[in-house]
Short mmCIF file of C-alpha atoms and ligand atoms in Angstrom, two decimals:
data_model
loop_
_atom_site.label_atom_id
_atom_site.label_comp_id
_atom_site.label_asym_id
_atom_site.label_seq_id
_atom_site.Cartn_x
_atom_site.Cartn_y
_atom_site.Cartn_z
CA UNK A 1 82.37 124.90 98.12
CA UNK A 2 83.02 124.91 94.37
CA UNK A 3 83.29 128.17 92.41
CA UNK A 4 80.34 127.02 90.33
CA UNK A 5 78.11 126.53 93.34
CA UNK A 6 75.09 128.83 93.34
CA UNK A 7 73.38 129.15 96.70
CA UNK A 8 69.59 129.26 96.82
CA UNK A 9 69.39 132.89 97.93
CA UNK A 10 71.62 134.07 95.04
CA UNK A 11 69.68 131.92 92.58
CA UNK A 12 66.35 133.38 93.70
CA UNK A 13 67.73 136.93 93.53
CA UNK A 14 68.99 136.19 90.05
CA UNK A 15 65.59 134.86 88.91
CA UNK A 16 63.90 138.07 90.04
CA UNK A 17 66.61 140.19 88.40
CA UNK A 18 66.28 138.36 85.07
CA UNK A 19 62.51 138.63 84.96
CA UNK A 20 62.60 142.33 85.85
CA UNK A 21 65.33 143.13 83.31
CA UNK A 22 64.20 141.17 80.28
CA UNK A 23 61.04 139.24 81.15
CA UNK A 24 62.64 135.82 81.02
CA UNK A 25 61.06 133.53 83.62
CA UNK A 26 63.34 130.83 85.06
CA UNK A 27 61.75 127.83 86.72
CA UNK A 28 62.54 126.97 90.32
CA UNK A 29 65.18 124.41 89.46
CA UNK A 30 67.04 125.85 86.50
CA UNK A 31 70.29 126.28 88.44
CA UNK A 32 72.09 124.06 85.93
CA UNK A 33 71.09 126.42 83.11
CA UNK A 34 72.28 129.48 84.99
CA UNK A 35 75.55 127.75 85.87
CA UNK A 36 76.30 126.59 82.35
CA UNK A 37 75.45 129.94 80.78
CA UNK A 38 77.19 132.17 83.34
CA UNK A 39 80.29 130.15 84.20
CA UNK A 40 82.21 131.44 81.13
CA UNK A 41 81.70 135.02 82.38
CA UNK A 42 83.49 134.35 85.67
CA UNK A 43 86.92 134.41 84.04
CA UNK A 44 86.07 137.34 81.79
CA UNK A 45 84.99 139.51 84.72
CA UNK A 46 87.59 138.08 87.08
CA UNK A 47 85.11 136.68 89.59
CA UNK A 48 85.74 133.78 91.94
CA UNK A 49 82.27 132.30 92.22
CA UNK A 50 78.86 132.31 90.60
CA UNK A 51 77.31 133.71 93.76
CA UNK A 52 79.73 136.66 93.54
CA UNK A 53 78.84 137.11 89.88
CA UNK A 54 75.15 137.27 90.78
CA UNK A 55 75.78 139.75 93.60
CA UNK A 56 77.86 141.98 91.30
CA UNK A 57 75.24 141.73 88.55
CA UNK A 58 72.64 143.18 90.90
CA UNK A 59 74.77 146.25 91.68
CA UNK A 60 73.45 149.29 89.76
CA UNK A 61 76.93 150.38 88.55
CA UNK A 62 77.66 147.09 86.73
CA UNK A 63 76.06 147.94 83.39
CA UNK A 64 78.57 146.08 81.24
CA UNK A 65 78.35 142.95 83.37
CA UNK A 66 74.55 143.10 83.33
CA UNK A 67 74.48 143.34 79.52
CA UNK A 68 76.85 140.34 79.28
CA UNK A 69 74.67 138.34 81.69
CA UNK A 70 71.50 139.12 79.73
CA UNK A 71 73.31 138.20 76.51
CA UNK A 72 74.35 134.89 78.06
CA UNK A 73 70.88 134.09 79.36
CA UNK A 74 68.92 134.72 76.14
CA UNK A 75 68.26 131.87 73.72
CA UNK A 76 69.15 132.94 70.21
CA UNK A 77 68.04 129.86 68.28
CA UNK A 78 66.80 130.89 64.83
CA UNK A 79 66.88 129.89 61.16
CA UNK A 80 66.11 131.16 57.68
CA UNK A 81 62.45 131.23 56.63
CA UNK A 82 61.51 129.64 59.95
CA UNK A 83 58.30 127.57 59.63
CA UNK A 84 57.93 128.62 56.00
CA UNK A 85 54.26 129.71 56.30
CA UNK A 86 54.86 133.32 57.48
CA UNK A 87 56.94 134.00 54.36
CA UNK A 88 54.40 132.28 52.07
CA UNK A 89 51.62 134.35 53.64
CA UNK A 90 53.73 137.45 53.26
CA UNK A 91 54.20 136.82 49.55
CA UNK A 92 50.72 135.48 48.75
CA UNK A 93 48.47 137.58 50.99
CA UNK A 94 50.04 140.50 52.85
CA UNK A 95 52.41 142.02 50.30
CA UNK A 96 49.73 142.03 47.55
CA UNK A 97 47.51 144.05 49.93
CA UNK A 98 50.24 146.64 50.49
CA UNK A 99 51.76 146.75 47.02
CA UNK A 100 50.23 150.10 45.98
CA UNK A 101 50.64 151.83 49.37
CA UNK A 102 51.76 155.44 48.93
CA UNK A 103 53.95 155.41 52.06
CA UNK A 104 56.87 153.04 52.78
CA UNK A 105 55.81 149.59 54.00
CA UNK A 106 57.26 149.10 57.47
CA UNK A 107 57.93 145.62 58.84
CA UNK A 108 59.32 144.99 62.33
CA UNK A 109 61.19 141.85 63.39
CA UNK A 110 60.85 142.31 67.15
CA UNK A 111 63.34 139.67 68.35
CA UNK A 112 65.70 139.44 65.41
CA UNK A 113 68.39 137.27 67.03
CA UNK A 114 71.27 136.84 64.54
CA UNK A 115 69.32 138.31 61.61
CA UNK A 116 67.83 135.32 59.80
CA UNK A 117 64.25 136.54 60.36
CA UNK A 118 64.57 140.17 59.14
CA UNK A 119 66.79 139.11 56.22
CA UNK A 120 64.31 136.35 55.25
CA UNK A 121 61.58 139.02 55.24
CA UNK A 122 63.69 141.26 52.98
CA UNK A 123 64.44 138.35 50.61
CA UNK A 124 60.71 137.56 50.42
CA UNK A 125 60.01 141.19 49.51
CA UNK A 126 62.70 141.19 46.80
CA UNK A 127 61.30 137.98 45.30
CA UNK A 128 57.82 139.50 45.32
CA UNK A 129 59.04 142.72 43.69
CA UNK A 130 60.77 140.78 40.95
CA UNK A 131 57.48 139.11 40.05
CA UNK A 132 55.48 142.32 40.53
CA UNK A 133 57.47 145.20 39.05
CA UNK A 134 56.35 148.63 40.23
CA UNK A 135 55.09 147.38 43.60
CA UNK A 136 55.82 149.42 46.76
CA UNK A 137 56.44 152.78 45.07
CA UNK A 138 57.83 154.25 48.34
CA UNK A 139 59.89 151.19 49.24
CA UNK A 140 59.93 148.69 52.10
CA UNK A 141 61.77 149.13 55.39
CA UNK A 142 62.51 146.16 57.64
CA UNK A 143 63.61 146.98 61.19
CA UNK A 144 65.20 144.30 63.36
CA UNK A 145 65.47 144.77 67.13
CA UNK A 146 66.78 142.61 69.93
CA UNK A 147 67.86 142.99 73.54
CA UNK A 148 71.20 141.29 72.85
CA UNK A 149 73.95 143.62 71.67
CA UNK A 150 76.05 140.66 70.54
CA UNK A 151 73.21 139.45 68.31
CA UNK A 152 72.71 142.94 66.87
CA UNK A 153 76.40 143.13 65.96
CA UNK A 154 76.05 139.76 64.26
CA UNK A 155 73.02 141.05 62.31
CA UNK A 156 74.85 144.17 61.15
CA UNK A 157 77.94 142.23 60.12
CA UNK A 158 75.69 139.99 58.01
CA UNK A 159 78.16 137.10 57.61
CA UNK A 160 77.05 133.48 58.10
CA UNK A 161 79.00 130.22 58.32
CA UNK A 162 78.05 127.02 56.53
CA UNK A 163 76.23 125.66 59.58
CA UNK A 164 73.93 128.68 59.80
CA UNK A 165 73.44 128.75 56.02
CA UNK A 166 72.38 125.10 55.97
CA UNK A 167 69.35 125.84 58.15
CA UNK A 168 66.33 126.78 56.04
CA UNK A 169 68.00 128.35 53.01
CA UNK A 170 67.44 126.88 49.54
CA UNK A 171 70.40 126.62 47.15
CA UNK A 172 68.65 129.12 44.90
CA UNK A 173 68.29 131.75 47.64
CA UNK A 174 71.85 131.16 48.81
CA UNK A 175 73.07 131.78 45.28
CA UNK A 176 70.91 134.83 44.73
CA UNK A 177 71.22 136.72 48.03
CA UNK A 178 74.76 135.93 49.29
CA UNK A 179 78.31 136.54 48.13
CA UNK A 180 81.78 135.56 49.33
CA UNK A 181 82.58 137.03 52.75
CA UNK A 182 85.34 136.80 55.37
CA UNK A 183 86.95 133.56 56.59
CA UNK A 184 85.03 131.17 54.36
CA UNK A 185 81.67 132.65 55.33
CA UNK A 186 79.04 134.06 53.00
CA UNK A 187 77.76 137.60 53.40
CA UNK A 188 74.33 139.03 52.71
CA UNK A 189 74.33 141.05 49.49
CA UNK A 190 73.86 144.83 49.74
CA UNK A 191 70.58 144.60 47.86
CA UNK A 192 69.09 142.75 50.87
CA UNK A 193 71.10 144.54 53.54
CA UNK A 194 70.08 148.02 52.54
CA UNK A 195 66.40 147.22 53.14
CA UNK A 196 67.10 146.24 56.77
CA UNK A 197 68.24 148.30 59.75
CA UNK A 198 68.91 147.19 63.30
CA UNK A 199 68.65 148.78 66.72
CA UNK A 200 68.52 147.66 70.34
CA UNK A 201 65.14 147.33 72.00
CA UNK A 202 64.10 145.58 75.18
CA UNK A 203 60.50 144.47 74.57
CA UNK A 204 59.73 145.35 78.21
CA UNK A 205 60.48 149.02 77.56
CA UNK A 206 58.50 151.69 75.72
CA UNK A 207 58.11 151.42 71.92
CA UNK A 208 57.36 155.12 71.52
CA UNK A 209 60.48 155.75 69.39
CA UNK A 210 59.74 152.88 67.01
CA UNK A 211 57.12 154.61 64.85
CA UNK A 212 54.25 152.73 63.23
CA UNK A 213 54.31 149.38 61.40
CA UNK A 214 52.23 147.55 58.82
CA UNK A 215 53.48 144.11 59.82
CA UNK A 216 55.17 142.83 63.00
CA UNK A 217 56.99 139.54 63.45
CA UNK A 218 57.22 138.78 67.18
CA UNK A 219 58.15 135.14 66.96
CA UNK A 220 59.54 132.63 69.43
CA UNK A 221 60.24 135.11 72.19
CA UNK A 222 56.91 135.38 74.07
CA UNK A 223 57.39 131.78 75.19
CA UNK A 224 60.01 132.95 77.70
CA UNK A 225 57.70 135.47 79.41
CA UNK A 226 54.97 135.38 82.07
CA UNK A 227 51.31 135.85 80.97
CA UNK A 228 51.34 139.42 82.39
CA UNK A 229 54.45 140.41 80.42
CA UNK A 230 53.12 138.77 77.25
CA UNK A 231 49.90 140.78 77.61
CA UNK A 232 51.83 144.02 78.08
CA UNK A 233 54.04 143.36 75.03
CA UNK A 234 51.07 142.46 72.81
CA UNK A 235 49.19 145.57 73.88
CA UNK A 236 52.26 147.71 73.05
CA UNK A 237 52.58 146.00 69.65
CA UNK A 238 48.89 146.74 69.06
CA UNK A 239 49.72 150.39 69.72
CA UNK A 240 52.47 150.55 67.06
CA UNK A 241 50.52 148.71 64.36
CA UNK A 242 48.82 150.73 61.65
CA UNK A 243 45.10 150.29 61.08
CA UNK A 244 44.46 146.65 60.12
CA UNK A 245 48.17 145.84 60.49
CA UNK A 246 49.32 142.24 60.85
CA UNK A 247 51.13 140.31 63.57
CA UNK A 248 52.95 136.98 63.25
CA UNK A 249 53.68 134.94 66.38
CA UNK A 250 55.75 131.77 66.63
CA UNK A 251 54.12 128.49 65.57
CA UNK A 252 53.66 127.43 69.21
CA UNK A 253 52.49 130.85 70.45
CA UNK A 254 48.98 132.33 70.48
CA UNK A 255 47.00 135.32 71.70
CA UNK A 256 44.36 133.20 73.32
CA UNK A 257 43.53 134.62 76.76
CA UNK A 258 46.01 137.46 76.21
CA UNK A 259 44.43 140.03 73.92
CA UNK A 260 41.05 140.48 72.23
CA UNK A 261 41.97 143.36 69.94
CA UNK A 262 43.19 141.16 67.09
CA UNK A 263 41.29 138.92 64.68
CA UNK A 264 42.86 135.53 64.15
CA UNK A 265 43.05 134.65 60.46
CA UNK A 266 43.48 130.94 59.78
CA UNK A 267 45.24 130.72 56.47
CA UNK A 268 46.04 127.04 55.97
CA UNK A 269 48.84 126.65 56.56
CA UNK A 270 49.45 129.06 59.38
CA UNK A 271 47.85 131.81 61.38
CA UNK A 272 48.29 135.55 61.22
CA UNK A 273 46.67 138.10 63.53
CA UNK A 274 45.15 141.32 62.27
CA UNK A 275 44.51 144.44 64.32
CA UNK A 276 40.75 144.84 64.68
CA UNK A 277 39.11 147.99 63.39
CA UNK A 278 37.73 150.10 66.23
CA UNK A 279 33.91 149.91 66.37
C1 SAM B 1 64.66 132.21 70.06
S1 SAM B 1 65.15 133.77 69.43
C2 SAM B 1 63.89 134.05 68.20
C3 SAM B 1 64.46 134.64 66.94
C4 SAM B 1 63.46 134.82 65.78
N1 SAM B 1 62.39 135.70 66.13
C5 SAM B 1 62.91 133.49 65.32
O1 SAM B 1 61.72 133.20 65.51
O2 SAM B 1 63.68 132.69 64.76
C6 SAM B 1 64.65 134.85 70.76
C7 SAM B 1 65.31 136.23 70.74
O3 SAM B 1 64.61 137.07 71.66
C8 SAM B 1 65.55 137.94 72.24
N2 SAM B 1 64.98 138.47 73.51
C9 SAM B 1 64.81 137.84 74.70
N3 SAM B 1 64.28 138.67 75.60
C10 SAM B 1 64.08 139.85 74.97
C11 SAM B 1 63.55 141.11 75.38
N4 SAM B 1 63.11 141.32 76.63
N5 SAM B 1 63.51 142.11 74.48
C12 SAM B 1 63.95 141.92 73.21
N6 SAM B 1 64.47 140.76 72.76
C13 SAM B 1 64.53 139.74 73.64
C14 SAM B 1 66.78 137.10 72.44
O4 SAM B 1 67.95 137.88 72.56
C15 SAM B 1 66.76 136.24 71.17
O5 SAM B 1 67.58 136.78 70.16
#
């Protein structure tokens, strides 16, 4: 039997483990995905087979291995100003509503991947402030969270190669918000970086230490979860949103059948959800 063979029992145990740990639901025949994502870890953790890797992953003491497995199984696809409309709505509708707020505006990027989303939010805020001097007297704080420690390190480092920079960033923004970094990469300027902070958060866990937010971006992550987990996450996000706070989902995601406590605002282009006022 090859080292990359994954027997059915191990595969099924792994599916349950993954859904319990981070909500990601694997279909019944996604063995190829598990194999291709986990095979590189076999050498790193000195394991002879994928089945052994799965067995070790399930052992409570293997924290480091578990984190590496979750890292390997998450999809981190992202880009700058993804879908465009959330950032247009931010600049044309949401930020004007908050511009005189006497407390800091708090914006949460709840699955920040390698940082493009929270940094795009910060760039949008800086552009808005330039056109509207004196707005946000107490400042704006953007908080990026993710389950993947590797992605969070990437976010904090704030360096991007030409491939990443080519996805969604205009020449003007590249010029304005980046400077020369290490090894031919460009790094995010301090002006943007200092508005954004990062910390680990598994969306399945409690958000009680997160504080309250005016705007939440929870984009392109709910698609991996079961309807029950989606509902739990949305209800927790509802709990951390300030009165009449806003929620952006991914372009292919919706709250239909999941939660009734938000109003859906069709903005042409795009949709944003707003926390309903209690009756
Ligand atoms: C496809 S990326 C989306 C990035 C960004 N929001 C966007 O729309 O471009 C999904 C991110 O969700 C993160 N993720 C997956 N499961 C998670 C969980 N249970 N808690 C927090 N983040 C999770 C992954 O690590 C990954 O970085």
